[in-house]
Coordinates of C-alpha atoms and ligand atoms in Angstrom, one line a residue:
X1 CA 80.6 -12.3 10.5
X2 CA 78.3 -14.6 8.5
X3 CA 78.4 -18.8 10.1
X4 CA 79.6 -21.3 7.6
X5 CA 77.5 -24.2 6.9
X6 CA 78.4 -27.4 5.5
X7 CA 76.2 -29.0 3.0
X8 CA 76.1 -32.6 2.1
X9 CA 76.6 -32.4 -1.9
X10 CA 74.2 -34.6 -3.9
X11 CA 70.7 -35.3 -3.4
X12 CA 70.1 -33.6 -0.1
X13 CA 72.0 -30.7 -1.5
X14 CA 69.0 -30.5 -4.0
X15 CA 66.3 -30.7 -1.3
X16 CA 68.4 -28.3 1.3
X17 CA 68.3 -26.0 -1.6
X18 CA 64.2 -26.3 -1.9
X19 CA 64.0 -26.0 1.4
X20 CA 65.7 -22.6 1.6
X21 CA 63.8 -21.7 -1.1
X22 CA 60.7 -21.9 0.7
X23 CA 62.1 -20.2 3.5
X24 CA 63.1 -17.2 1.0
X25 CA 66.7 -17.5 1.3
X26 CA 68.1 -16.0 -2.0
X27 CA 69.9 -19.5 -3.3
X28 CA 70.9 -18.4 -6.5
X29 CA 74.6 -18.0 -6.1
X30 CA 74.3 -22.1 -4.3
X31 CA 72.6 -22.6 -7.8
X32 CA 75.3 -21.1 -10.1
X33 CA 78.4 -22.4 -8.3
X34 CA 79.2 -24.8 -11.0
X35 CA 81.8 -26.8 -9.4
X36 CA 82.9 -24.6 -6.8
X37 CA 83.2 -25.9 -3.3
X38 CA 82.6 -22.4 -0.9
X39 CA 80.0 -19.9 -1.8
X40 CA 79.1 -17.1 0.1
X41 CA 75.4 -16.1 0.3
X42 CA 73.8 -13.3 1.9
X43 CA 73.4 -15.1 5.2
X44 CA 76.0 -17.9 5.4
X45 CA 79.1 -19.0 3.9
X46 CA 78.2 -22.6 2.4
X47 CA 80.8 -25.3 1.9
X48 CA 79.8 -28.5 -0.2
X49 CA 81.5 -32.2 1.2
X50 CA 80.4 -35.4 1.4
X51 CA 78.2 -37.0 4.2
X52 CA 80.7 -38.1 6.4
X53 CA 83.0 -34.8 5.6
X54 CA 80.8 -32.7 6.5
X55 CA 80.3 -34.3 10.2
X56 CA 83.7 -33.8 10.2
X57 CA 84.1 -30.8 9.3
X58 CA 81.6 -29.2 12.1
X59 CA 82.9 -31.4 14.5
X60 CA 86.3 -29.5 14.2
X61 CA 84.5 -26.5 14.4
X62 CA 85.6 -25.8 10.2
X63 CA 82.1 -25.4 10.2
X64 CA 79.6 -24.1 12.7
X65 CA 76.5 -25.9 11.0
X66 CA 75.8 -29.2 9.0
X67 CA 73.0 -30.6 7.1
X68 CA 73.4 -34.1 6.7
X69 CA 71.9 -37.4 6.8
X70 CA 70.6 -39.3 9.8
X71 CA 72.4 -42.4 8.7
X72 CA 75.7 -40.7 9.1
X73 CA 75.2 -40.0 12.6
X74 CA 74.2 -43.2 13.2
X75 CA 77.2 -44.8 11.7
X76 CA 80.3 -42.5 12.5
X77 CA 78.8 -40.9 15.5
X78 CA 80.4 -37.7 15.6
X79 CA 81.0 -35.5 18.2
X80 CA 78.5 -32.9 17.2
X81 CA 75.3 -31.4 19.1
X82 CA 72.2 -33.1 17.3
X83 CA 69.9 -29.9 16.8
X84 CA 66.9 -31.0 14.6
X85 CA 65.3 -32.8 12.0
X86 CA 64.8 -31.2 9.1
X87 CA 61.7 -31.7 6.7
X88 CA 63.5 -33.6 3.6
X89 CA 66.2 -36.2 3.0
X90 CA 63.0 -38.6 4.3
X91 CA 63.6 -42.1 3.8
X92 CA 64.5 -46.0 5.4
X93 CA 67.0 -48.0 6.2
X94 CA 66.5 -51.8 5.2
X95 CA 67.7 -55.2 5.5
X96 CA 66.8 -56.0 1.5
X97 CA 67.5 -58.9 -0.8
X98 CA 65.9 -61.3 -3.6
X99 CA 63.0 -62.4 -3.0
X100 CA 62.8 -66.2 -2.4
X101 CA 66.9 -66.9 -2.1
X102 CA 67.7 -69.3 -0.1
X103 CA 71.1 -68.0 1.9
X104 CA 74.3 -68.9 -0.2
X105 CA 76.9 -68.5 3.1
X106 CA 76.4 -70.5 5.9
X107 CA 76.2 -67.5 8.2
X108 CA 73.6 -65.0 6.8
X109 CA 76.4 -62.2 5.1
X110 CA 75.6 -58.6 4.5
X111 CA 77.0 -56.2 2.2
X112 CA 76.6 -52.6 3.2
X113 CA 77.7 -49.0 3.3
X114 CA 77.0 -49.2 7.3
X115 CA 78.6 -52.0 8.9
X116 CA 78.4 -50.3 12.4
X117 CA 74.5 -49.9 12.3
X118 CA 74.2 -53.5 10.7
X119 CA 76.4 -55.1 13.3
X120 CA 74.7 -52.9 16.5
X121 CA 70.9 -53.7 14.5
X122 CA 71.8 -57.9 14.7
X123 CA 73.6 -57.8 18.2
X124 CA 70.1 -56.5 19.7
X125 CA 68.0 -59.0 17.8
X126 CA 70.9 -61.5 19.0
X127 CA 72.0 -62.3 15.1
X128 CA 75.4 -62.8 14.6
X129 CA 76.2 -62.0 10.6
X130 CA 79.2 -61.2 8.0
X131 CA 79.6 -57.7 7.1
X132 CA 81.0 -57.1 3.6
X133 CA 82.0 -53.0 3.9
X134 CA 81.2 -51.3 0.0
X135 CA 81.2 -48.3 -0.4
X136 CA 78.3 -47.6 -2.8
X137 CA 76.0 -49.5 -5.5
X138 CA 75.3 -51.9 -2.7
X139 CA 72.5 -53.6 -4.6
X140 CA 74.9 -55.3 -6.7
X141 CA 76.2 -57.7 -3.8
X142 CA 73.3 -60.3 -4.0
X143 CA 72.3 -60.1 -7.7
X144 CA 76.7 -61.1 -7.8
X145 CA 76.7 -63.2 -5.1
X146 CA 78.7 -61.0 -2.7
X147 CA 76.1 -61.3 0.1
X148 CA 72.6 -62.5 0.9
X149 CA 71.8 -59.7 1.6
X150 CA 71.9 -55.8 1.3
X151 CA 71.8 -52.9 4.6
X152 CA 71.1 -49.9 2.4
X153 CA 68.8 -46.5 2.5
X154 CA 65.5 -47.0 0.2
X155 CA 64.3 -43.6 -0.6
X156 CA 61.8 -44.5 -3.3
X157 CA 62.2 -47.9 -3.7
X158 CA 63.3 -47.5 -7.3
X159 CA 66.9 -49.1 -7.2
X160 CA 65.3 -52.0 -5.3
X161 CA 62.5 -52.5 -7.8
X162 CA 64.8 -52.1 -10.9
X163 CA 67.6 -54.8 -9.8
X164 CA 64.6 -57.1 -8.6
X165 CA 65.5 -56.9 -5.2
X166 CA 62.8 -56.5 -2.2
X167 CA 62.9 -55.4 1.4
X168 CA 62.9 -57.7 4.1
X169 CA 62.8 -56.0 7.1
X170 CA 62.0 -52.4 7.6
X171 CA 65.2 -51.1 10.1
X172 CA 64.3 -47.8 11.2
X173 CA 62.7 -44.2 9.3
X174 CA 65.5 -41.3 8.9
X175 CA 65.2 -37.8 7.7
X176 CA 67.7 -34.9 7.4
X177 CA 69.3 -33.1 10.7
X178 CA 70.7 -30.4 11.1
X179 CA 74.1 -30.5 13.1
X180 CA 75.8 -27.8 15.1
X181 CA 79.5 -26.9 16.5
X182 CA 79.5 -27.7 20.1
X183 CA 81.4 -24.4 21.0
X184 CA 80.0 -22.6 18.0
X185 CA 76.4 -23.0 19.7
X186 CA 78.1 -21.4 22.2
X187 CA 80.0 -18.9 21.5
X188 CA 78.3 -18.1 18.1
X189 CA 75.0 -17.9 19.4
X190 CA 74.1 -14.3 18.5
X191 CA 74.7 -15.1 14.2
X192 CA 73.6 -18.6 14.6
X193 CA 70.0 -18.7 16.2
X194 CA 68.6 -16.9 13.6
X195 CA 69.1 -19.3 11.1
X196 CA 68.8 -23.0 13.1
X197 CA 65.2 -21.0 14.1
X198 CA 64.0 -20.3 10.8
X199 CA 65.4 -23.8 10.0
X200 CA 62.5 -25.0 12.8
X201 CA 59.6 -25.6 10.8
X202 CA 56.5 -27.5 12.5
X203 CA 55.5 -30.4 10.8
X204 CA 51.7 -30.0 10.0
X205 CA 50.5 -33.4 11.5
X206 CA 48.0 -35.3 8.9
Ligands
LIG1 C1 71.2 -44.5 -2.5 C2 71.0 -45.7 -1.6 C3 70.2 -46.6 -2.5 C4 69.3 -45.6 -3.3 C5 68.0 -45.5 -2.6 O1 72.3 -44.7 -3.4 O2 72.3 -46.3 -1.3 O3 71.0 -47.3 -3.4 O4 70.0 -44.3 -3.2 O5 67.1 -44.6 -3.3 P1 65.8 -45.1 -4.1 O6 65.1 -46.0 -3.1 O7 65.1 -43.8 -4.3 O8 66.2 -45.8 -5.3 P2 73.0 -43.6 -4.1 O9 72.3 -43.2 -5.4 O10 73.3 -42.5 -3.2 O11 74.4 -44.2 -4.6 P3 75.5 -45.1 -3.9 O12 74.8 -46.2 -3.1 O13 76.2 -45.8 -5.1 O14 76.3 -44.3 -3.1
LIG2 MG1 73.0 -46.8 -3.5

């Protein structure tokens, strides 16, 4: 019995790959699954979802393992055992807007993908703001006069830059994690450790 593992499609799908990779899993048939959403692979079953999916999917046990970003565990908080950071998906979360605007709404108003981080991150600074919920090209919001302000993850700083927008307060650093099962750890042990422990790379400190 091989465990299932539930990838987060997209951009960490392409660094989860490279990771594995340099671990000397064989990832071609993840590489030629076109637009399949299950592959099988010599040591796992893989299924491909979105963020938030694939939390839910381990957390019903669909799937005994997840890689997914930290930001969605922050934000749904899922009832999944945390297991470890993994070495890619690296990147910020940051209150960001233009540069010198003045606030257009009378309380400060955000538009994010993460209302439940945002609200939590202002309650313990003792800020009380508007949340505008979108669900993706978030950097639009203050260019269109949505929000002041944007909640978003900056990776390389790129979409920022490109729509002219800046950060104004650095939120916290995220990264990759790898998710487990609660009664898959369990009961699974014996197909599972052998993969989460190859997944346990040290970080060489610089
Ligand atoms: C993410 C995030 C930022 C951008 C950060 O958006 O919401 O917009 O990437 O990366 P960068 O700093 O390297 O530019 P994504 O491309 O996932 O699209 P979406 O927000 O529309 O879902
Ligand atoms: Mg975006």
């Amino acid at each position: 019995m091989k465990p299932v593992i539930a990838l987060t499609k997209g951009r960490l799908e392409k660094q989860f790959l490279a990771f594995l990779e340099s671990l000397n899993y064989d990832i071609q048939p993840l590489k030629e699954k076109g637009r399949k959403l299950q592959v099988e692979t010599e040591h796992f079953y893989a299924v491909f979802a979105k963020g938030v999916d694939v939390a839910t999917y381990v957390e019903h046990g669909i799937a005994d393992i997840g890689i997914v970003g930290e930001d969605i565990l922050l934000e749904f908080e899922p009832d999944v055992y945390d297991l470890l950071p993994l070495p890619f998906g690296k990147c910020r979360l940051a209150v960001a807007g233009e540069q010198k605007a003045e606030n257009k709404f009378a309380k400060q108003r955000i538009a994010t993908k993460f209302p439940n981080i945002t609200t939590k991150y202002f309650r313990e600074r003792g800020k009380s703001v508007d949340i505008v919920k979108l669900e993706g090209s978030v950097e639009l919001a203050p260019l269109l006069g949505l929000a002041d302000d944007i909640v978003d993850i900056v990776e390389t700083g790129n979409t920022l830059r490109e729509n002219g927008l800046v950060v104004k307060e650095e939120m916290l650093s995220i990264s990759a994690r790898c998710i487990a099962n609660r009664n898959s750890l369990k009961l699974k042990k014996a197909i599972l450790a052998p993969l989460i422990d190859s997944f346990r790379i040290e970080e060489v400190a610089i």
